[in-house]
């Protein structure tokens, strides 16, 4: 009897230690991750962008996100909205005589809902497939304050919507308060400012949600809906905030361990596309700054990703990684991607 009891107690103790060890392991290995998805997460070059098309592409993206969620990462997914908001905006222009057109900030809000919907269903389906249907996926319509004195408002640079002839462009310039510029591809296009994100209004709730067990948060879509604060009031503005810069900001706000930017190149390069091109495995913040000043990263594509990485690492002391969609896990294990670190 005594022996059996002692053994039972011993077994209980052993079980307790194993449970404690396991809890400890989970606790130590939990990392907060901001995953910034690029355009190709939902639409590939040359694709039309039907809903079916975007759902199909989202399956691949969802697999990658679920792989990480099941490895115990706490995840906030951010994403671009270029093609989607572009199409929504075009629809407004094309039937403006029949349905009142929505301004760009409203189109941005619509695109957050649309992309949130596609990603949520794709991620939930992958979770169900992997036997993890007890997760919650939630999209936050995210508002971001920008400065109405941001120099970007004086120099609108982001082309959107239809291509116009010079004659049409001149007429529009007289009728509307738009800025139009000749496009390198021919014709004229409306251009809007790309101001810096100053404050993400929903950051506190995004932080609470990501702390919750088994919860994946989708936020800051398209860089967030830009608002200015003027005469004591918040007001939407027609602008496009860079999604990588907003991703860096939310990563700092939620005290993320890693900012993971997933795009369509596995690594960042020096002399990109030239015969002396060289892939970068790792760079310190000061090296990254030097490469920027030497002009290695194209504005509007790789430059904002490197700048976002620098801003996150400087503010948090942690690591940013730029790699290709499909390589996230390998990159987190240090086997690929370009890692931006302190120093
Ligand atoms: P996303 O849509 O994922 O945000 P972008 O298309 O804006 O991504 O930026 C990724 C692109 O940046 C790559 O496809 C590549 O063509 C371009 N690029 C510009 N400079 C570099 C560089 N130095 N190293 C790697 N890629 C670069
Ligand atoms: Mg792209």
mmCIF file of C-alpha atoms and ligand atoms in Angstrom:
data_model
loop_
_atom_site.group_PDB
_atom_site.id
_atom_site.type_symbol
_atom_site.label_atom_id
_atom_site.label_comp_id
_atom_site.label_asym_id
_atom_site.label_seq_id
_atom_site.Cartn_x
_atom_site.Cartn_y
_atom_site.Cartn_z
ATOM 1 C CA UNK A 1 0.000 0.000 0.000
ATOM 2 C CA UNK A 2 2.656 2.449 1.143
ATOM 3 C CA UNK A 3 4.754 1.588 -1.865
ATOM 4 C CA UNK A 4 1.865 2.068 -4.276
ATOM 5 C CA UNK A 5 0.979 5.439 -2.686
ATOM 6 C CA UNK A 6 4.571 6.622 -2.821
ATOM 7 C CA UNK A 7 4.786 5.588 -6.440
ATOM 8 C CA UNK A 8 1.511 7.384 -7.185
ATOM 9 C CA UNK A 9 2.787 10.546 -5.496
ATOM 10 C CA UNK A 10 6.057 10.225 -7.382
ATOM 11 C CA UNK A 11 4.163 9.855 -10.627
ATOM 12 C CA UNK A 12 2.068 12.931 -9.794
ATOM 13 C CA UNK A 13 5.215 14.915 -9.040
ATOM 14 C CA UNK A 14 6.817 13.801 -12.287
ATOM 15 C CA UNK A 15 3.679 14.727 -14.210
ATOM 16 C CA UNK A 16 3.603 18.121 -12.485
ATOM 17 C CA UNK A 17 7.219 18.831 -13.401
ATOM 18 C CA UNK A 18 6.607 17.826 -17.002
ATOM 19 C CA UNK A 19 3.562 20.137 -17.174
ATOM 20 C CA UNK A 20 5.548 22.981 -15.591
ATOM 21 C CA UNK A 21 8.435 22.425 -17.966
ATOM 22 C CA UNK A 22 6.041 22.441 -20.893
ATOM 23 C CA UNK A 23 4.323 25.647 -19.719
ATOM 24 C CA UNK A 24 7.709 27.219 -19.261
ATOM 25 C CA UNK A 25 8.774 26.173 -22.712
ATOM 26 C CA UNK A 26 5.658 27.696 -24.241
ATOM 27 C CA UNK A 27 6.065 30.826 -22.189
ATOM 28 C CA UNK A 28 9.668 31.307 -23.167
ATOM 29 C CA UNK A 29 9.158 30.500 -26.840
ATOM 30 C CA UNK A 30 6.124 32.749 -27.406
ATOM 31 C CA UNK A 31 7.150 35.575 -29.675
ATOM 32 C CA UNK A 32 5.112 38.461 -30.958
ATOM 33 C CA UNK A 33 5.356 38.857 -34.684
ATOM 34 C CA UNK A 34 4.136 41.507 -37.098
ATOM 35 C CA UNK A 35 3.883 39.986 -40.566
ATOM 36 C CA UNK A 36 3.678 42.626 -43.297
ATOM 37 C CA UNK A 37 2.234 41.109 -46.463
ATOM 38 C CA UNK A 38 3.105 42.587 -49.840
ATOM 39 C CA UNK A 39 0.980 42.847 -52.940
ATOM 40 C CA UNK A 40 1.692 39.298 -54.133
ATOM 41 C CA UNK A 41 0.063 37.772 -51.033
ATOM 42 C CA UNK A 42 -3.290 38.212 -52.782
ATOM 43 C CA UNK A 43 -2.523 39.211 -56.361
ATOM 44 C CA UNK A 44 0.333 38.195 -58.643
ATOM 45 C CA UNK A 45 1.677 40.261 -61.513
ATOM 46 C CA UNK A 46 -0.531 40.025 -64.602
ATOM 47 C CA UNK A 47 -3.561 38.611 -62.776
ATOM 48 C CA UNK A 48 -6.971 40.249 -63.187
ATOM 49 C CA UNK A 49 -7.881 40.227 -59.524
ATOM 50 C CA UNK A 50 -11.211 38.416 -59.499
ATOM 51 C CA UNK A 51 -12.457 37.471 -56.051
ATOM 52 C CA UNK A 52 -11.853 33.756 -56.813
ATOM 53 C CA UNK A 53 -8.333 34.615 -57.888
ATOM 54 C CA UNK A 54 -7.604 36.450 -54.645
ATOM 55 C CA UNK A 55 -9.112 33.657 -52.527
ATOM 56 C CA UNK A 56 -6.892 31.116 -54.346
ATOM 57 C CA UNK A 57 -3.735 33.158 -53.699
ATOM 58 C CA UNK A 58 -4.796 33.765 -50.109
ATOM 59 C CA UNK A 59 -4.661 29.974 -49.503
ATOM 60 C CA UNK A 60 -0.878 29.997 -49.912
ATOM 61 C CA UNK A 61 -0.548 33.066 -47.683
ATOM 62 C CA UNK A 62 -2.836 31.510 -45.067
ATOM 63 C CA UNK A 63 -0.747 28.336 -44.931
ATOM 64 C CA UNK A 64 2.327 30.378 -44.105
ATOM 65 C CA UNK A 65 0.532 32.362 -41.384
ATOM 66 C CA UNK A 66 -0.979 29.216 -39.828
ATOM 67 C CA UNK A 67 2.433 27.463 -39.888
ATOM 68 C CA UNK A 68 3.722 30.276 -37.674
ATOM 69 C CA UNK A 69 0.623 30.462 -35.457
ATOM 70 C CA UNK A 70 0.919 26.723 -34.733
ATOM 71 C CA UNK A 71 4.590 27.264 -33.857
ATOM 72 C CA UNK A 72 3.364 29.465 -31.019
ATOM 73 C CA UNK A 73 3.959 32.876 -32.519
ATOM 74 C CA UNK A 74 1.473 35.592 -31.602
ATOM 75 C CA UNK A 75 0.631 37.257 -34.879
ATOM 76 C CA UNK A 76 -0.544 40.594 -36.227
ATOM 77 C CA UNK A 77 -0.905 40.501 -40.002
ATOM 78 C CA UNK A 78 -0.646 43.795 -41.876
ATOM 79 C CA UNK A 79 -1.035 44.126 -45.623
ATOM 80 C CA UNK A 80 -0.854 46.407 -48.640
ATOM 81 C CA UNK A 81 -3.958 47.269 -50.678
ATOM 82 C CA UNK A 82 -2.552 48.814 -53.878
ATOM 83 C CA UNK A 83 -4.357 46.755 -56.550
ATOM 84 C CA UNK A 84 -7.572 46.393 -54.504
ATOM 85 C CA UNK A 85 -7.980 50.049 -53.562
ATOM 86 C CA UNK A 86 -6.949 50.971 -57.119
ATOM 87 C CA UNK A 87 -9.831 48.883 -58.512
ATOM 88 C CA UNK A 88 -12.358 50.171 -55.972
ATOM 89 C CA UNK A 89 -11.326 53.744 -56.752
ATOM 90 C CA UNK A 90 -11.626 53.107 -60.510
ATOM 91 C CA UNK A 91 -15.159 51.772 -59.989
ATOM 92 C CA UNK A 92 -16.049 55.063 -58.284
ATOM 93 C CA UNK A 93 -14.688 57.073 -61.223
ATOM 94 C CA UNK A 94 -16.329 54.904 -63.882
ATOM 95 C CA UNK A 95 -19.919 55.155 -62.622
ATOM 96 C CA UNK A 96 -19.680 58.575 -60.970
ATOM 97 C CA UNK A 97 -22.683 59.764 -63.034
ATOM 98 C CA UNK A 98 -24.868 56.987 -61.583
ATOM 99 C CA UNK A 99 -23.641 56.415 -58.009
ATOM 100 C CA UNK A 100 -21.994 59.093 -55.828
ATOM 101 C CA UNK A 101 -18.269 58.341 -55.874
ATOM 102 C CA UNK A 102 -16.529 57.644 -52.573
ATOM 103 C CA UNK A 103 -13.327 59.496 -51.752
ATOM 104 C CA UNK A 104 -10.021 57.631 -51.508
ATOM 105 C CA UNK A 105 -10.100 57.367 -47.701
ATOM 106 C CA UNK A 106 -13.505 55.657 -47.945
ATOM 107 C CA UNK A 107 -12.122 53.343 -50.668
ATOM 108 C CA UNK A 108 -9.255 52.485 -48.298
ATOM 109 C CA UNK A 109 -11.770 51.544 -45.622
ATOM 110 C CA UNK A 110 -13.608 49.332 -48.130
ATOM 111 C CA UNK A 111 -10.348 47.630 -49.110
ATOM 112 C CA UNK A 112 -9.515 46.864 -45.457
ATOM 113 C CA UNK A 113 -12.862 45.122 -45.099
ATOM 114 C CA UNK A 114 -12.495 43.241 -48.378
ATOM 115 C CA UNK A 115 -8.953 42.024 -47.744
ATOM 116 C CA UNK A 116 -9.743 41.260 -44.106
ATOM 117 C CA UNK A 117 -12.614 39.093 -45.294
ATOM 118 C CA UNK A 118 -10.512 37.184 -47.835
ATOM 119 C CA UNK A 119 -7.640 36.598 -45.391
ATOM 120 C CA UNK A 120 -9.938 35.621 -42.524
ATOM 121 C CA UNK A 121 -11.746 32.940 -44.513
ATOM 122 C CA UNK A 122 -8.485 31.619 -45.971
ATOM 123 C CA UNK A 123 -6.776 31.489 -42.554
ATOM 124 C CA UNK A 124 -9.798 29.884 -40.848
ATOM 125 C CA UNK A 125 -10.020 27.238 -43.574
ATOM 126 C CA UNK A 126 -6.334 26.409 -43.113
ATOM 127 C CA UNK A 127 -6.803 26.258 -39.312
ATOM 128 C CA UNK A 128 -9.761 23.884 -39.737
ATOM 129 C CA UNK A 129 -7.675 21.705 -42.067
ATOM 130 C CA UNK A 130 -4.894 21.562 -39.458
ATOM 131 C CA UNK A 131 -7.271 20.663 -36.605
ATOM 132 C CA UNK A 132 -7.034 24.077 -34.953
ATOM 133 C CA UNK A 133 -10.552 25.410 -35.436
ATOM 134 C CA UNK A 134 -10.500 26.934 -31.950
ATOM 135 C CA UNK A 135 -8.577 30.000 -33.171
ATOM 136 C CA UNK A 136 -10.231 33.380 -33.715
ATOM 137 C CA UNK A 137 -9.228 35.585 -36.637
ATOM 138 C CA UNK A 138 -10.227 39.235 -36.359
ATOM 139 C CA UNK A 139 -9.836 42.228 -38.684
ATOM 140 C CA UNK A 140 -9.524 45.699 -37.228
ATOM 141 C CA UNK A 141 -10.513 48.644 -39.418
ATOM 142 C CA UNK A 142 -7.484 50.761 -38.589
ATOM 143 C CA UNK A 143 -7.239 54.564 -38.560
ATOM 144 C CA UNK A 144 -3.905 56.355 -38.625
ATOM 145 C CA UNK A 145 -3.239 59.986 -37.788
ATOM 146 C CA UNK A 146 -1.039 61.913 -40.204
ATOM 147 C CA UNK A 147 0.221 65.496 -39.957
ATOM 148 C CA UNK A 148 -1.636 67.909 -42.248
ATOM 149 C CA UNK A 149 1.667 69.810 -42.460
ATOM 150 C CA UNK A 150 3.535 66.706 -43.659
ATOM 151 C CA UNK A 151 5.652 67.839 -46.657
ATOM 152 C CA UNK A 152 4.093 64.961 -48.652
ATOM 153 C CA UNK A 153 0.896 67.041 -48.925
ATOM 154 C CA UNK A 154 2.841 69.602 -50.956
ATOM 155 C CA UNK A 155 4.311 66.924 -53.189
ATOM 156 C CA UNK A 156 1.692 64.271 -54.079
ATOM 157 C CA UNK A 157 3.572 61.303 -55.540
ATOM 158 C CA UNK A 158 1.348 58.206 -55.554
ATOM 159 C CA UNK A 159 -0.534 57.654 -58.856
ATOM 160 C CA UNK A 160 -4.077 56.243 -58.596
ATOM 161 C CA UNK A 161 -7.091 55.585 -60.807
ATOM 162 C CA UNK A 162 -7.690 56.203 -64.504
ATOM 163 C CA UNK A 163 -5.257 57.360 -67.192
ATOM 164 C CA UNK A 164 -6.402 60.625 -68.823
ATOM 165 C CA UNK A 165 -5.435 62.422 -72.034
ATOM 166 C CA UNK A 166 -3.735 65.793 -71.590
ATOM 167 C CA UNK A 167 -6.960 67.552 -72.617
ATOM 168 C CA UNK A 168 -9.038 65.659 -70.050
ATOM 169 C CA UNK A 169 -6.354 66.274 -67.429
ATOM 170 C CA UNK A 170 -6.485 70.042 -68.039
ATOM 171 C CA UNK A 171 -10.281 70.030 -67.711
ATOM 172 C CA UNK A 172 -10.164 68.017 -64.471
ATOM 173 C CA UNK A 173 -7.535 70.388 -63.058
ATOM 174 C CA UNK A 174 -10.016 73.256 -63.526
ATOM 175 C CA UNK A 175 -12.996 71.335 -62.108
ATOM 176 C CA UNK A 176 -11.495 69.496 -59.153
ATOM 177 C CA UNK A 177 -8.932 70.085 -56.465
ATOM 178 C CA UNK A 178 -6.923 67.085 -57.633
ATOM 179 C CA UNK A 179 -3.222 66.958 -58.433
ATOM 180 C CA UNK A 180 -2.500 65.285 -61.781
ATOM 181 C CA UNK A 181 0.856 64.338 -63.264
ATOM 182 C CA UNK A 182 2.021 62.788 -66.531
ATOM 183 C CA UNK A 183 2.591 59.058 -65.958
ATOM 184 C CA UNK A 184 5.808 57.368 -67.173
ATOM 185 C CA UNK A 185 3.564 54.799 -68.932
ATOM 186 C CA UNK A 186 1.837 57.542 -70.922
ATOM 187 C CA UNK A 187 -1.209 59.690 -70.194
ATOM 188 C CA UNK A 188 -1.970 61.641 -67.041
ATOM 189 C CA UNK A 189 -3.022 60.294 -63.655
ATOM 190 C CA UNK A 190 -4.255 61.620 -60.382
ATOM 191 C CA UNK A 191 -1.513 61.623 -57.728
ATOM 192 C CA UNK A 192 -2.080 61.673 -53.967
ATOM 193 C CA UNK A 193 0.277 62.362 -51.059
ATOM 194 C CA UNK A 194 1.970 59.620 -49.053
ATOM 195 C CA UNK A 195 2.365 61.111 -45.553
ATOM 196 C CA UNK A 196 4.115 59.439 -42.600
ATOM 197 C CA UNK A 197 2.015 57.511 -40.073
ATOM 198 C CA UNK A 198 2.087 59.301 -36.694
ATOM 199 C CA UNK A 199 -0.360 57.426 -34.475
ATOM 200 C CA UNK A 200 -2.334 54.223 -34.921
ATOM 201 C CA UNK A 201 -5.631 54.807 -33.129
ATOM 202 C CA UNK A 202 -6.447 51.134 -32.572
ATOM 203 C CA UNK A 203 -2.945 50.165 -31.330
ATOM 204 C CA UNK A 204 -4.077 49.489 -27.718
ATOM 205 C CA UNK A 205 -6.822 47.072 -28.766
ATOM 206 C CA UNK A 206 -4.579 45.381 -31.334
ATOM 207 C CA UNK A 207 -2.085 44.857 -28.518
ATOM 208 C CA UNK A 208 -4.744 43.371 -26.217
ATOM 209 C CA UNK A 209 -6.101 41.108 -28.923
ATOM 210 C CA UNK A 210 -2.744 39.672 -29.922
ATOM 211 C CA UNK A 211 -2.052 38.826 -26.271
ATOM 212 C CA UNK A 212 -5.182 36.696 -26.251
ATOM 213 C CA UNK A 213 -4.608 32.989 -26.684
ATOM 214 C CA UNK A 214 -5.233 31.537 -30.146
ATOM 215 C CA UNK A 215 -6.054 34.855 -31.801
ATOM 216 C CA UNK A 216 -4.732 36.120 -35.125
ATOM 217 C CA UNK A 217 -5.206 39.834 -35.762
ATOM 218 C CA UNK A 218 -5.369 41.478 -39.186
ATOM 219 C CA UNK A 219 -4.816 45.239 -38.990
ATOM 220 C CA UNK A 220 -3.356 48.372 -40.595
ATOM 221 C CA UNK A 221 -4.509 47.315 -44.081
ATOM 222 C CA UNK A 222 -3.159 49.524 -46.849
ATOM 223 C CA UNK A 223 -1.140 51.436 -44.261
ATOM 224 C CA UNK A 224 -4.319 52.478 -42.431
ATOM 225 C CA UNK A 225 -7.039 55.029 -43.222
ATOM 226 C CA UNK A 226 -5.325 58.433 -43.057
ATOM 227 C CA UNK A 227 -6.911 61.023 -40.761
ATOM 228 C CA UNK A 228 -5.845 64.548 -39.911
ATOM 229 C CA UNK A 229 -6.752 66.345 -36.702
ATOM 230 C CA UNK A 230 -7.927 69.849 -37.532
ATOM 231 C CA UNK A 231 -10.081 72.414 -35.707
ATOM 232 C CA UNK A 232 -10.630 69.926 -32.895
ATOM 233 C CA UNK A 233 -11.916 67.209 -35.218
ATOM 234 C CA UNK A 234 -10.670 64.073 -36.975
ATOM 235 C CA UNK A 235 -11.144 64.038 -40.724
ATOM 236 C CA UNK A 236 -10.270 61.491 -43.434
ATOM 237 C CA UNK A 237 -7.843 62.684 -46.113
ATOM 238 C CA UNK A 238 -7.192 61.485 -49.628
ATOM 239 C CA UNK A 239 -3.741 60.027 -49.195
ATOM 240 C CA UNK A 240 -1.959 56.678 -49.119
ATOM 241 C CA UNK A 241 0.215 55.790 -46.135
ATOM 242 C CA UNK A 242 3.078 53.410 -46.834
ATOM 243 C CA UNK A 243 2.098 50.007 -45.431
ATOM 244 C CA UNK A 244 5.660 49.109 -44.412
ATOM 245 C CA UNK A 245 6.030 52.265 -42.311
ATOM 246 C CA UNK A 246 2.689 51.639 -40.579
ATOM 247 C CA UNK A 247 3.737 48.011 -40.008
ATOM 248 C CA UNK A 248 6.925 49.189 -38.278
ATOM 249 C CA UNK A 249 4.856 51.514 -36.112
ATOM 250 C CA UNK A 250 2.363 48.856 -35.010
ATOM 251 C CA UNK A 251 5.302 46.489 -34.361
ATOM 252 C CA UNK A 252 6.764 49.068 -31.953
ATOM 253 C CA UNK A 253 3.343 49.774 -30.396
ATOM 254 C CA UNK A 254 2.613 46.117 -29.599
ATOM 255 C CA UNK A 255 6.225 45.512 -28.519
ATOM 256 C CA UNK A 256 6.729 42.896 -31.210
ATOM 257 C CA UNK A 257 9.894 40.806 -31.110
ATOM 258 C CA UNK A 258 10.196 40.635 -34.874
ATOM 259 C CA UNK A 259 8.946 42.612 -37.861
ATOM 260 C CA UNK A 260 8.708 40.154 -40.747
ATOM 261 C CA UNK A 261 8.204 41.775 -44.149
ATOM 262 C CA UNK A 262 7.086 39.235 -46.754
ATOM 263 C CA UNK A 263 7.489 40.381 -50.335
ATOM 264 C CA UNK A 264 8.490 38.735 -53.636
ATOM 265 C CA UNK A 265 12.294 38.630 -53.251
ATOM 266 C CA UNK A 266 14.040 36.238 -50.840
ATOM 267 C CA UNK A 267 16.683 38.789 -49.869
ATOM 268 C CA UNK A 268 17.527 42.444 -50.296
ATOM 269 C CA UNK A 269 20.391 43.122 -52.699
ATOM 270 C CA UNK A 270 23.142 45.627 -53.236
ATOM 271 C CA UNK A 271 23.368 46.770 -56.853
ATOM 272 C CA UNK A 272 20.003 45.114 -57.462
ATOM 273 C CA UNK A 273 19.524 43.880 -61.030
ATOM 274 C CA UNK A 274 23.084 44.813 -62.033
ATOM 275 C CA UNK A 275 25.876 42.383 -62.992
ATOM 276 C CA UNK A 276 27.575 43.012 -59.635
ATOM 277 C CA UNK A 277 24.391 42.302 -57.633
ATOM 278 C CA UNK A 278 25.059 40.934 -54.151
ATOM 279 C CA UNK A 279 22.450 39.446 -51.796
ATOM 280 C CA UNK A 280 22.529 40.676 -48.187
ATOM 281 C CA UNK A 281 22.139 38.084 -45.380
ATOM 282 C CA UNK A 282 22.366 40.543 -42.545
ATOM 283 C CA UNK A 283 22.958 44.272 -42.095
ATOM 284 C CA UNK A 284 23.162 46.540 -39.088
ATOM 285 C CA UNK A 285 21.116 49.718 -38.904
ATOM 286 C CA UNK A 286 24.165 51.837 -39.706
ATOM 287 C CA UNK A 287 25.105 49.645 -42.681
ATOM 288 C CA UNK A 288 21.512 49.872 -43.916
ATOM 289 C CA UNK A 289 21.695 53.667 -43.663
ATOM 290 C CA UNK A 290 24.911 53.717 -45.645
ATOM 291 C CA UNK A 291 23.401 51.496 -48.380
ATOM 292 C CA UNK A 292 20.374 53.830 -48.544
ATOM 293 C CA UNK A 293 22.630 56.852 -49.047
ATOM 294 C CA UNK A 294 24.456 54.932 -51.791
ATOM 295 C CA UNK A 295 21.073 54.488 -53.531
ATOM 296 C CA UNK A 296 20.801 50.674 -53.432
ATOM 297 C CA UNK A 297 17.072 50.507 -52.686
ATOM 298 C CA UNK A 298 14.371 51.702 -55.076
ATOM 299 C CA UNK A 299 11.947 54.321 -53.674
ATOM 300 C CA UNK A 300 8.376 53.014 -53.516
ATOM 301 C CA UNK A 301 9.453 49.358 -53.371
ATOM 302 C CA UNK A 302 12.504 48.231 -51.362
ATOM 303 C CA UNK A 303 13.405 51.582 -49.780
ATOM 304 C CA UNK A 304 10.303 51.837 -47.523
ATOM 305 C CA UNK A 305 10.892 48.240 -46.356
ATOM 306 C CA UNK A 306 14.475 48.972 -45.322
ATOM 307 C CA UNK A 307 13.437 52.286 -43.711
ATOM 308 C CA UNK A 308 10.612 50.505 -41.829
ATOM 309 C CA UNK A 309 13.088 47.846 -40.651
ATOM 310 C CA UNK A 310 15.494 50.509 -39.396
ATOM 311 C CA UNK A 311 12.717 52.364 -37.567
ATOM 312 C CA UNK A 312 11.497 49.193 -35.851
ATOM 313 C CA UNK A 313 14.957 47.958 -34.844
ATOM 314 C CA UNK A 314 15.985 51.401 -33.561
ATOM 315 C CA UNK A 315 12.829 51.835 -31.501
ATOM 316 C CA UNK A 316 12.721 48.311 -30.101
ATOM 317 C CA UNK A 317 16.198 46.869 -30.337
ATOM 318 C CA UNK A 318 14.814 43.751 -31.995
ATOM 319 C CA UNK A 319 15.165 42.183 -35.413
ATOM 320 C CA UNK A 320 13.481 42.921 -38.733
ATOM 321 C CA UNK A 321 13.530 40.393 -41.550
ATOM 322 C CA UNK A 322 12.771 40.959 -45.223
ATOM 323 C CA UNK A 323 12.096 37.820 -47.257
ATOM 324 C CA UNK A 324 9.808 36.151 -49.733
ATOM 325 C CA UNK A 325 6.332 34.812 -49.037
ATOM 326 C CA UNK A 326 6.852 31.064 -48.490
ATOM 327 C CA UNK A 327 10.186 31.469 -46.686
ATOM 328 C CA UNK A 328 8.939 32.899 -43.390
ATOM 329 C CA UNK A 329 9.735 29.907 -41.183
ATOM 330 C CA UNK A 330 13.184 29.387 -42.712
ATOM 331 C CA UNK A 331 13.898 33.091 -42.286
ATOM 332 C CA UNK A 332 12.824 33.009 -38.626
ATOM 333 C CA UNK A 333 15.236 30.111 -38.107
ATOM 334 C CA UNK A 334 17.986 32.319 -39.540
ATOM 335 C CA UNK A 335 18.397 30.223 -42.689
ATOM 336 C CA UNK A 336 17.390 32.865 -45.230
ATOM 337 C CA UNK A 337 16.094 36.410 -45.708
ATOM 338 C CA UNK A 338 17.839 39.686 -45.017
ATOM 339 C CA UNK A 339 18.082 40.326 -41.283
ATOM 340 C CA UNK A 340 18.298 43.919 -40.046
ATOM 341 C CA UNK A 341 19.817 44.135 -36.585
ATOM 342 C CA UNK A 342 21.123 46.700 -34.121
ATOM 343 C CA UNK A 343 24.398 48.411 -34.541
HETATM 344 P P1 LIG B 1 5.381 44.531 -51.954
HETATM 345 O O1 LIG B 1 4.303 44.614 -52.974
HETATM 346 O O2 LIG B 1 5.656 43.147 -51.472
HETATM 347 O O3 LIG B 1 5.261 45.529 -50.843
HETATM 348 P P2 LIG B 1 7.251 45.884 -53.752
HETATM 349 O O4 LIG B 1 6.904 45.350 -55.099
HETATM 350 O O5 LIG B 1 6.849 47.242 -53.396
HETATM 351 O O6 LIG B 1 6.744 44.845 -52.672
HETATM 352 O O7 LIG B 1 8.830 45.731 -53.465
HETATM 353 C C1 LIG B 1 9.527 44.527 -53.741
HETATM 354 C C2 LIG B 1 10.362 44.744 -54.994
HETATM 355 O O8 LIG B 1 11.445 45.639 -54.702
HETATM 356 C C3 LIG B 1 11.060 43.542 -55.545
HETATM 357 O O9 LIG B 1 10.221 42.780 -56.390
HETATM 358 C C4 LIG B 1 12.233 44.156 -56.331
HETATM 359 O O10 LIG B 1 11.925 44.223 -57.690
HETATM 360 C C5 LIG B 1 12.330 45.595 -55.794
HETATM 361 N N1 LIG B 1 13.663 46.015 -55.343
HETATM 362 C C6 LIG B 1 14.121 47.284 -55.478
HETATM 363 N N2 LIG B 1 15.344 47.427 -54.979
HETATM 364 C C7 LIG B 1 15.697 46.203 -54.482
HETATM 365 C C8 LIG B 1 16.858 45.719 -53.814
HETATM 366 N N3 LIG B 1 17.891 46.499 -53.570
HETATM 367 N N4 LIG B 1 16.888 44.427 -53.435
HETATM 368 C C9 LIG B 1 15.820 43.617 -53.676
HETATM 369 N N5 LIG B 1 14.699 44.025 -54.313
HETATM 370 C C10 LIG B 1 14.613 45.315 -54.702
HETATM 371 MG MG1 LIG B 2 4.698 44.523 -55.240
#
